[in-house]
PDB file of C-alpha atoms in Angstrom:
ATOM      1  CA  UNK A 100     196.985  63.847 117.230  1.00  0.00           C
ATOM      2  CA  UNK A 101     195.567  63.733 120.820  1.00  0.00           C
ATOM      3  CA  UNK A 102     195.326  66.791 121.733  1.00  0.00           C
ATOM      4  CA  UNK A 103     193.420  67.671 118.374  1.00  0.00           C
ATOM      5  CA  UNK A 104     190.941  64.752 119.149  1.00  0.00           C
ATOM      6  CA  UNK A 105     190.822  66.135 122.387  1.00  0.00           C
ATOM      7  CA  UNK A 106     190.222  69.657 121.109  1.00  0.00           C
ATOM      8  CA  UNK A 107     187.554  68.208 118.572  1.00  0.00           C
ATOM      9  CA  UNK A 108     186.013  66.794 121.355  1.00  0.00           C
ATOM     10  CA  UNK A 109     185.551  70.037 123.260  1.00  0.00           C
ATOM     11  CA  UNK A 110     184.191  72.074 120.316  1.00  0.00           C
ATOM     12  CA  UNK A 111     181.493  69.462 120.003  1.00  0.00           C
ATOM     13  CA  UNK A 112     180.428  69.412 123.705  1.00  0.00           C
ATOM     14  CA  UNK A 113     180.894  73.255 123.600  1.00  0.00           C
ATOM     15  CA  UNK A 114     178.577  73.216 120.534  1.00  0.00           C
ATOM     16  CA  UNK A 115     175.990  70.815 122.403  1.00  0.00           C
ATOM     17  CA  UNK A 116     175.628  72.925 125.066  1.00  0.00           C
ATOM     18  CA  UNK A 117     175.203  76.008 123.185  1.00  0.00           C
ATOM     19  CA  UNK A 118     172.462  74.372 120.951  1.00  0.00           C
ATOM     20  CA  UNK A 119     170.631  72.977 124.290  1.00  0.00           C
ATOM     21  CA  UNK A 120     170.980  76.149 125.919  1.00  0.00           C
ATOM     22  CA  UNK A 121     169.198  77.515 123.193  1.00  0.00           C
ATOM     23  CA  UNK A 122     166.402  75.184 123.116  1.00  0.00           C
ATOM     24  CA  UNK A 123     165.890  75.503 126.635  1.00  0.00           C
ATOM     25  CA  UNK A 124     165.573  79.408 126.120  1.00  0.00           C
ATOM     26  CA  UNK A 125     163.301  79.641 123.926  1.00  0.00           C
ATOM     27  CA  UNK A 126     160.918  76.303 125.361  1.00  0.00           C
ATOM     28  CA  UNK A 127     159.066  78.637 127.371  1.00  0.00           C
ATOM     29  CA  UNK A 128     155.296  79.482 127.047  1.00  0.00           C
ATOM     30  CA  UNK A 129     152.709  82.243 127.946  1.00  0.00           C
ATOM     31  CA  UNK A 130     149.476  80.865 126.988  1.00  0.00           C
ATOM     32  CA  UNK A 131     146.235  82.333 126.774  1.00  0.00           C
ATOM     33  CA  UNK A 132     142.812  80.839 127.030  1.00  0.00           C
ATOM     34  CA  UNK A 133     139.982  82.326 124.764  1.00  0.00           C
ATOM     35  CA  UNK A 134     136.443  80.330 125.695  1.00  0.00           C
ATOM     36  CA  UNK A 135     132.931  80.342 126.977  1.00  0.00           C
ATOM     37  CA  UNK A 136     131.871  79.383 130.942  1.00  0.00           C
ATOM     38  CA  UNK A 137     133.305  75.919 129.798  1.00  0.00           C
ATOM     39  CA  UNK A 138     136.943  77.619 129.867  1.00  0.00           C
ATOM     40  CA  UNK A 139     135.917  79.969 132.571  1.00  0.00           C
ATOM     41  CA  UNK A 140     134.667  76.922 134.532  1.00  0.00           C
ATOM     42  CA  UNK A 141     132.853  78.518 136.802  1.00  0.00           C
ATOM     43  CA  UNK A 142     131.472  75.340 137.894  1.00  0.00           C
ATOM     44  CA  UNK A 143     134.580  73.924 139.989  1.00  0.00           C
ATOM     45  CA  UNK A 144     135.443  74.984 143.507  1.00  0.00           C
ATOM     46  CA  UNK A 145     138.362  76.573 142.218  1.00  0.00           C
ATOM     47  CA  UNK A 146     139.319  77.253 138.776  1.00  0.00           C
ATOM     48  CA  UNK A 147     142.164  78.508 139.162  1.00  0.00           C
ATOM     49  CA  UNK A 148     143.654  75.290 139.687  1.00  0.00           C
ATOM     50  CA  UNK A 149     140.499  73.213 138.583  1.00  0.00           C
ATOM     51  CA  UNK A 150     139.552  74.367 135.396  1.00  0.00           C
ATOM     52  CA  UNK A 151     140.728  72.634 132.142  1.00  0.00           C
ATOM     53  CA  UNK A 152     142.976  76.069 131.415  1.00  0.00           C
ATOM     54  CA  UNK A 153     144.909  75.196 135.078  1.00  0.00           C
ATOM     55  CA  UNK A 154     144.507  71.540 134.083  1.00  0.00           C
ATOM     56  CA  UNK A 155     146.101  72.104 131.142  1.00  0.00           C
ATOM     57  CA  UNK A 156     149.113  74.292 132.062  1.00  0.00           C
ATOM     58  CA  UNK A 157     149.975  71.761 134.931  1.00  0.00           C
ATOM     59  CA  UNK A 158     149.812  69.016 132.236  1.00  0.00           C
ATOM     60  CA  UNK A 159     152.043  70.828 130.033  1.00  0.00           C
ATOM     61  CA  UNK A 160     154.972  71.485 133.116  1.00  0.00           C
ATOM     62  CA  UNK A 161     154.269  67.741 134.314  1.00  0.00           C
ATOM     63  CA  UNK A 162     155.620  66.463 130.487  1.00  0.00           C
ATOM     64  CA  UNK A 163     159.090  68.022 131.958  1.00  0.00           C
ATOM     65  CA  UNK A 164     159.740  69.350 128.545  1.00  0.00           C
ATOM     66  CA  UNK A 165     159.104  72.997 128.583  1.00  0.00           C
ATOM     67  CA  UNK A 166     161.092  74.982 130.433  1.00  0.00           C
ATOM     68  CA  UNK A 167     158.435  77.105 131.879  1.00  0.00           C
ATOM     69  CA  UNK A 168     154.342  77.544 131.403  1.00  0.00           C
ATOM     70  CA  UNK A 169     152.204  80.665 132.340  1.00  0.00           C
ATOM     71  CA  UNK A 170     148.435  81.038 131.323  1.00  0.00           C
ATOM     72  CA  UNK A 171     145.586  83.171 131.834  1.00  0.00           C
ATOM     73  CA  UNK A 172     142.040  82.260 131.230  1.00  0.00           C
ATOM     74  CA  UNK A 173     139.740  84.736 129.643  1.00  0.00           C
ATOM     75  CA  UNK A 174     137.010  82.595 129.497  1.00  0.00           C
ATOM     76  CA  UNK A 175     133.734  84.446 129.901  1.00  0.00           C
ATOM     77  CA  UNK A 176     130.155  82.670 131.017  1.00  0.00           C
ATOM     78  CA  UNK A 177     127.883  83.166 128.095  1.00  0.00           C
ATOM     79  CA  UNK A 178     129.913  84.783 125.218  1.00  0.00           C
ATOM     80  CA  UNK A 179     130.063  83.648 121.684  1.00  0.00           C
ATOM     81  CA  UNK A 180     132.895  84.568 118.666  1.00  0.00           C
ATOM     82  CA  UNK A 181     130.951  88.224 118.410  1.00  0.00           C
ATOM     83  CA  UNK A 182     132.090  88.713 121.912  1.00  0.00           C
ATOM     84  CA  UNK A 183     135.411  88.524 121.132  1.00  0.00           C
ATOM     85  CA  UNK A 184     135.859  90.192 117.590  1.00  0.00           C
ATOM     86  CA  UNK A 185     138.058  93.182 117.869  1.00  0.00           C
ATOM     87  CA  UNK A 186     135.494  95.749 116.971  1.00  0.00           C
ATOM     88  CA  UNK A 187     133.232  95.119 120.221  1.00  0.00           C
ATOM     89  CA  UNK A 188     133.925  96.464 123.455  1.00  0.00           C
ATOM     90  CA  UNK A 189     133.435  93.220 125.265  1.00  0.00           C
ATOM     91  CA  UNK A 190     136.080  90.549 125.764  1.00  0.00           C
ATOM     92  CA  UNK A 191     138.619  91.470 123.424  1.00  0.00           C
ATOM     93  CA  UNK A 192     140.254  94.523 125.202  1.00  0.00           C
ATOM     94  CA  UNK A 193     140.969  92.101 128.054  1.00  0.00           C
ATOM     95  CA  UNK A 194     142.478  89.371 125.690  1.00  0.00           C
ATOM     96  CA  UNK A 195     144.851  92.287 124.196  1.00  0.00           C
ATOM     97  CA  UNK A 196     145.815  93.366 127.611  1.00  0.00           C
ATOM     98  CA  UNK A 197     146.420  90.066 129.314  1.00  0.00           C
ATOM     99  CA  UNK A 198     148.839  89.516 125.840  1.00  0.00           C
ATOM    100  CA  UNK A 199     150.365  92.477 126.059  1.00  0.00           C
ATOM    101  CA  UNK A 200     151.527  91.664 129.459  1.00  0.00           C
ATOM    102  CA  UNK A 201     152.497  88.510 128.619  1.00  0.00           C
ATOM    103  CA  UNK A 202     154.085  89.911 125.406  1.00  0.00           C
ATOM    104  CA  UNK A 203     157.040  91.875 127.331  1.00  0.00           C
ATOM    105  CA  UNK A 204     158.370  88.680 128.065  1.00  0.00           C
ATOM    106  CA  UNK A 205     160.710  88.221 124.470  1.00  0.00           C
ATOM    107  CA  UNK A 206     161.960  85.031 126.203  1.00  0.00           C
ATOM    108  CA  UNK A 207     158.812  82.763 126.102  1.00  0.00           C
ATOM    109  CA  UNK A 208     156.190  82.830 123.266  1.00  0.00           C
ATOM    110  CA  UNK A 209     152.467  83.556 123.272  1.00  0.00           C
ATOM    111  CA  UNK A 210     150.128  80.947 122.295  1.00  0.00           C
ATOM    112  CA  UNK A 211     146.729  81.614 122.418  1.00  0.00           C
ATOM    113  CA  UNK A 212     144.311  78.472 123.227  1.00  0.00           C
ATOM    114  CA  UNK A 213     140.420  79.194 121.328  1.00  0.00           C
ATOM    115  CA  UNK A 214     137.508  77.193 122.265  1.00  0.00           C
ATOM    116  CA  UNK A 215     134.314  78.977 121.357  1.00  0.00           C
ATOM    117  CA  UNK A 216     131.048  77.824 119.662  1.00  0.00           C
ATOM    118  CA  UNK A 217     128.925  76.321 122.526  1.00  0.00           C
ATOM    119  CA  UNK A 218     127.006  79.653 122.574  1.00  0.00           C
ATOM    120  CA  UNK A 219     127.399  80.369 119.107  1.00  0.00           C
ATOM    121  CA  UNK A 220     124.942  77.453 118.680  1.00  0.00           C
ATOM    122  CA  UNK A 221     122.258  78.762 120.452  1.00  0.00           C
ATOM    123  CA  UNK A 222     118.768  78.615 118.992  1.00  0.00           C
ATOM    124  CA  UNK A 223     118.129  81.853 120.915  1.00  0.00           C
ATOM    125  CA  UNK A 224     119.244  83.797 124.048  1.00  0.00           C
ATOM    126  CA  UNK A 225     123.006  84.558 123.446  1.00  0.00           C
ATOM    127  CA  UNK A 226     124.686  87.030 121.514  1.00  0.00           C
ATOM    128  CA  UNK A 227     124.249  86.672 117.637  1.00  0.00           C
ATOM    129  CA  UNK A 228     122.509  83.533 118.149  1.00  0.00           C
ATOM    130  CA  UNK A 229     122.061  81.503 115.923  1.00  0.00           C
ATOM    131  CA  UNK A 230     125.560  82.260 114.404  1.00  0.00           C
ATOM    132  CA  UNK A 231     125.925  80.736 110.791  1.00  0.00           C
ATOM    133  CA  UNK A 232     128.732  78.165 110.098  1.00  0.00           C
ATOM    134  CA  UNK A 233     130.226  80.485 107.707  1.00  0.00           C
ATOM    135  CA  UNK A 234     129.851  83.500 110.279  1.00  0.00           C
ATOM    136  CA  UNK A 235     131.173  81.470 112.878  1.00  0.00           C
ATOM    137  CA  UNK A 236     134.529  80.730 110.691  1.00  0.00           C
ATOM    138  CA  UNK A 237     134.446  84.532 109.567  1.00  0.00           C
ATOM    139  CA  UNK A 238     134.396  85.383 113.304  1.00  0.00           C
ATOM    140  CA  UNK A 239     137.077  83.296 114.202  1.00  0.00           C
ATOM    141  CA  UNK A 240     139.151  84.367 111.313  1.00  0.00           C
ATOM    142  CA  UNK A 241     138.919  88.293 112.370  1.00  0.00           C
ATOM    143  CA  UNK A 242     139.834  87.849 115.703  1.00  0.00           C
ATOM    144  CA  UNK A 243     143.021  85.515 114.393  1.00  0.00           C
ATOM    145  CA  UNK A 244     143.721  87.922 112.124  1.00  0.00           C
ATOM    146  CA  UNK A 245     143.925  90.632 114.726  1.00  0.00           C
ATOM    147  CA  UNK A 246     146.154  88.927 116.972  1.00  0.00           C
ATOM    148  CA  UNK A 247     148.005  87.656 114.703  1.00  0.00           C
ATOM    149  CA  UNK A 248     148.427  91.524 113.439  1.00  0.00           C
ATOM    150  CA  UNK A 249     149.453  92.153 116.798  1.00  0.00           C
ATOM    151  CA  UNK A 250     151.682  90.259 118.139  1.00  0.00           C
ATOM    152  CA  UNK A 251     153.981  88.381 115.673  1.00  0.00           C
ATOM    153  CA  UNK A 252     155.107  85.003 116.113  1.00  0.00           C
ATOM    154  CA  UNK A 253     152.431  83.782 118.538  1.00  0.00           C
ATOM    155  CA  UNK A 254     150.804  80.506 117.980  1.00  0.00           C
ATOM    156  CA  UNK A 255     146.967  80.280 117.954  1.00  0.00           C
ATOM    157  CA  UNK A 256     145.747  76.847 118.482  1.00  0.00           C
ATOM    158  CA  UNK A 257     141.892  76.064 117.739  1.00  0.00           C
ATOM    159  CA  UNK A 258     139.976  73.715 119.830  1.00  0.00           C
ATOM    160  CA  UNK A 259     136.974  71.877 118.632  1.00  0.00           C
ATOM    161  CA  UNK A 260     133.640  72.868 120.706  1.00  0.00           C
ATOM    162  CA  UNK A 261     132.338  70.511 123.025  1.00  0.00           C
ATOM    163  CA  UNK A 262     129.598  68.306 123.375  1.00  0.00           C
ATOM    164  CA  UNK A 263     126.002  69.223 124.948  1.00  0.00           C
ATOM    165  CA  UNK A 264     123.059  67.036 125.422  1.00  0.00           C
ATOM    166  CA  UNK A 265     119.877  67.324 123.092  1.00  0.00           C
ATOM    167  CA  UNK A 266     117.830  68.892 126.803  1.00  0.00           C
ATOM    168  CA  UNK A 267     120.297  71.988 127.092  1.00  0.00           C
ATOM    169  CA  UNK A 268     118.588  74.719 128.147  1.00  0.00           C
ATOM    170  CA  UNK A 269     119.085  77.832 130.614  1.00  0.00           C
ATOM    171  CA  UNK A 270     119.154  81.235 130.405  1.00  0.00           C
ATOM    172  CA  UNK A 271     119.717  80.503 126.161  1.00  0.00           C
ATOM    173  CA  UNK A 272     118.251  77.553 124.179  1.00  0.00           C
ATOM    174  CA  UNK A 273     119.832  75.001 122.459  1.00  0.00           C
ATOM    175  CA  UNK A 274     118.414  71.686 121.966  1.00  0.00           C
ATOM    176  CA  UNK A 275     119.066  69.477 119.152  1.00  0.00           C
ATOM    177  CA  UNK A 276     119.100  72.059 117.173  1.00  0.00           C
ATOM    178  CA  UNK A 277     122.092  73.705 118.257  1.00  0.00           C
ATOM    179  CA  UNK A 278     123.756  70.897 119.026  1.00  0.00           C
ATOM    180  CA  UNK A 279     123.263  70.035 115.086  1.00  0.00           C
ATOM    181  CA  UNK A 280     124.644  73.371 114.742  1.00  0.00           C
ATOM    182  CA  UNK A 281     127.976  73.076 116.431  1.00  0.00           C
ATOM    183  CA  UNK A 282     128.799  69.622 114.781  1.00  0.00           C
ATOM    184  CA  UNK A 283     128.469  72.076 111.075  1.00  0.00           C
ATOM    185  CA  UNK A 284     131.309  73.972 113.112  1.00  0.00           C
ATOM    186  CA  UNK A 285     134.065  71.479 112.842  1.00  0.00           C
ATOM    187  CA  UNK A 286     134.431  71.530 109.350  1.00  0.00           C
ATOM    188  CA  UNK A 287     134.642  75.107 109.342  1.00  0.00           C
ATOM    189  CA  UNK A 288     137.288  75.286 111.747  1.00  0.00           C
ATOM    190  CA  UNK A 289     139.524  72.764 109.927  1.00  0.00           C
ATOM    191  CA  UNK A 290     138.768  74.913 106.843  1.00  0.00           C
ATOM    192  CA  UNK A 291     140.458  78.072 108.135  1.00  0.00           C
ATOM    193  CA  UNK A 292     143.107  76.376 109.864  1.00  0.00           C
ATOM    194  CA  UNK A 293     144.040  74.888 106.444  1.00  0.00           C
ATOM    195  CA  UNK A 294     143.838  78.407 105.102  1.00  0.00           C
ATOM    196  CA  UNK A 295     146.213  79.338 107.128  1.00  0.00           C
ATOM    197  CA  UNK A 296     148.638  76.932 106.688  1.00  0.00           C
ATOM    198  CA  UNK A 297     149.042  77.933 103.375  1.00  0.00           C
ATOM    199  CA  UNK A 298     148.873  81.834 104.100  1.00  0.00           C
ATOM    200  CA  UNK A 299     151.317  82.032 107.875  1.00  0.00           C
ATOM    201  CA  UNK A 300     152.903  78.325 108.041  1.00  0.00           C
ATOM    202  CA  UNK A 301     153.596  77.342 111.929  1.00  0.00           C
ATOM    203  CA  UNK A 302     151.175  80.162 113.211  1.00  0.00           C
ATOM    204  CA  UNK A 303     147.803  78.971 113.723  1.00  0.00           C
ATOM    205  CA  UNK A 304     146.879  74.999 114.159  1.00  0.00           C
ATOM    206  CA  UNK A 305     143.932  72.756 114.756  1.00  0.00           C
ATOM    207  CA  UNK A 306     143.841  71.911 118.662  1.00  0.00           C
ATOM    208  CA  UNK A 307     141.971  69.372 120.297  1.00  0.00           C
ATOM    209  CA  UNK A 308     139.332  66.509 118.134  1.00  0.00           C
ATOM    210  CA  UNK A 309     138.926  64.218 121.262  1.00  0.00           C
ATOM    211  CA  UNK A 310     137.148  65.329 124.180  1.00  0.00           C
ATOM    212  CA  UNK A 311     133.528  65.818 122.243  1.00  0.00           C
ATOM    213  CA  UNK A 312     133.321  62.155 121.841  1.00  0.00           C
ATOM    214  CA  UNK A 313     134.899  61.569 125.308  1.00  0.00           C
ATOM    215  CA  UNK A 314     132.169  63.868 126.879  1.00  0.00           C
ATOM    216  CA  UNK A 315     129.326  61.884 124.323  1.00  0.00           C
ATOM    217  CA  UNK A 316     130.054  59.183 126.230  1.00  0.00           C
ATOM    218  CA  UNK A 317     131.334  60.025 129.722  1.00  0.00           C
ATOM    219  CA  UNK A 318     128.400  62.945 130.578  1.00  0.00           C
ATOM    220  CA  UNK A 319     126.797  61.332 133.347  1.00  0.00           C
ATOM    221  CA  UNK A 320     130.367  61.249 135.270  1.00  0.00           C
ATOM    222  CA  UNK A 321     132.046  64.300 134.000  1.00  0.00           C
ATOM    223  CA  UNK A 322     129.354  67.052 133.374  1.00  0.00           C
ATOM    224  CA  UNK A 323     127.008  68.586 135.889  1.00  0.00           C
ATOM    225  CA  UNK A 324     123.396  67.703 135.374  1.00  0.00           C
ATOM    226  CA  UNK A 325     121.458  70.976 135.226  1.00  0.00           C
ATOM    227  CA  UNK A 326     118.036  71.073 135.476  1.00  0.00           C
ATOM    228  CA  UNK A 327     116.142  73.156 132.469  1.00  0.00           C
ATOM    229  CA  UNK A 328     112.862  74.048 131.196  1.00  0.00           C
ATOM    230  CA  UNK A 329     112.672  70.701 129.934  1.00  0.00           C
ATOM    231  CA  UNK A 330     114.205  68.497 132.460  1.00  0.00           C
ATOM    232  CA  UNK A 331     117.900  67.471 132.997  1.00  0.00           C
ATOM    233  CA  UNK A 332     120.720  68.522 130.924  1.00  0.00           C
ATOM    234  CA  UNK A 333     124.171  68.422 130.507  1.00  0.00           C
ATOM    235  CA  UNK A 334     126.317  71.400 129.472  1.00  0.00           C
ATOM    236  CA  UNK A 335     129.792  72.320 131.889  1.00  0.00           C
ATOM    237  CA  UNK A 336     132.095  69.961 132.969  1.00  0.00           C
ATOM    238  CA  UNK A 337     132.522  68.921 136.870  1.00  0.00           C
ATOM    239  CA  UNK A 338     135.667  68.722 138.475  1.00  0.00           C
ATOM    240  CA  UNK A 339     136.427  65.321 137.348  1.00  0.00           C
ATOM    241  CA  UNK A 340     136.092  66.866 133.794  1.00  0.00           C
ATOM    242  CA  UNK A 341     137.744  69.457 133.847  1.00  0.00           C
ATOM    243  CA  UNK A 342     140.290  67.834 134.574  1.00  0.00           C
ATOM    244  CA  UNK A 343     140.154  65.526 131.482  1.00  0.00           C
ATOM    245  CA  UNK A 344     139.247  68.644 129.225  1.00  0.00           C
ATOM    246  CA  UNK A 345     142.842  70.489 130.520  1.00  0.00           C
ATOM    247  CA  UNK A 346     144.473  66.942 129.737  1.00  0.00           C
ATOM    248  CA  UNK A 347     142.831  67.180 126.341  1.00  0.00           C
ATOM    249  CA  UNK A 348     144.120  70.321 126.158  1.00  0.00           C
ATOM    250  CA  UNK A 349     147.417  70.114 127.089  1.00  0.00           C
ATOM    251  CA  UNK A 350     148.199  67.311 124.890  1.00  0.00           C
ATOM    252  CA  UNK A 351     147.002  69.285 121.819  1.00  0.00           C
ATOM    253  CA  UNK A 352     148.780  72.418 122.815  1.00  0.00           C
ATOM    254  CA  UNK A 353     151.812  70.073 123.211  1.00  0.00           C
ATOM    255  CA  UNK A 354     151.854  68.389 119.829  1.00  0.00           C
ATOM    256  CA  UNK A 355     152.121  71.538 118.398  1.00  0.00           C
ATOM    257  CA  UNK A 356     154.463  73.062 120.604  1.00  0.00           C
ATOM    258  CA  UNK A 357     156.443  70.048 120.148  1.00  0.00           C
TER     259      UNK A 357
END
């Protein structure tokens, strides 16, 4: 009778570890960053370790519950969704071949992180600009499709744009009219992550809905203040953040991965 307990006992522990080793195994992550200069952050000293895509990967391996993270950041000052659609030549070769790196490694999966719409907004001055609502989802759609197409099992996580004051203006205009214009995004981007829900279940998912308010509120601290046409505005993140855009991140990216 003891020495079946005792053999019981064994199978169960044996059983344990085999089920944790598993888990373990397949807890790692190669993630991919698809955004604007917000993502690229071009504005921090260093962003490879300072911008919200670094921010977010070192939040991720500071939770202690992934065995390992990797990321890349192809975010690229001044694009918008056209940019990255798989028939231009722009950013999307780069995406595919930073993947298909990444997509060698069987033993970790790809998740690909998308914030894009800041330039999409645009009154004038960036590519496409103005970009409808319903373009904007139909954009983001083709190049989820095409990655999805690609490389099967990955996780695509969609972030919700970020907040820009009413004064933005550079190189491109934006104003309260783009600004407008993003906010008609959000709905848009809930609708197609709902499509797919139904369509490829546990494949694409809604990503961050906090840091917009959090930079409403916490501009003069956390974004640079450019100076425009029209005075002062506020458009990239500083340092500080970045920091809390990459924690915004990361705890998005970890609900789902979770």
């Amino acid at each position: 009778m003891l020495n079946k307990r005792i053999l019981t006992i064994c199978c169960l522990c044996l059983t344990a570890a085999f089920l944790g080793f598993r888990l373990v195994g397949n807890n790692s992550y190669n993630i991919i960053f698809i955004g604007d200069s917000i993502t690229e952050a071009r504005m921090v000293p260093d962003a490879s370790t300072q911008g919200p895509a670094a921010q977010a990967a070192t939040y991720l391996t500071g939770t202690g519950k992934f065995k390992s993270i990797h990321f890349n950041n192809q975010g690229r000052s001044g694009f918008t969704t056209l940019d990255f659609l798989p028939t231009e030549n722009n950013a999307y070769p780069k995406v595919v071949k930073a993947a298909d790196e990444f997509y060698r490694d069987q033993s970790a999966t790809l998740v690909f992180s998308i914030m894009l719409g800041t330039n999409d907004s645009a009154v004038k001055g960036t590519h496409g600009a103005p970009v409808s609502p319903e373009n904007y989802k139909a954009n983001l759609k083709s190049i989820a499709d095409s990655l999805l197409s690609r490389y099967a099992n990955c996780k695509i996580i969609i972030n919700e744009p970020l907040w820009y004051s009413d004064s933005t203006q550079n190189g491109a205009v934006y104003l309260i009219e783009g600004r407008n214009r993003l906010l008609s995004y959000v709905p848009q981007i809930k609708a197609l992550v709902k499509e797919y829900k139904s369509l490829l279940p546990g494949q694409v998912f809604l990503g961050d809905e906090k840091a917009y308010a959090y930079f409403s509120k916490n501009y003069l601290t956390d974004m640079h203040a450019e100076h425009g046409p029209i005075g002062t505005f506020y458009l990239h993140p500083n340092q500080k953040g970045s920091a809390a855009l990459g924690e915004f991140w990361g705890k998005a990216i970890a609900k789902v991965l979770n």
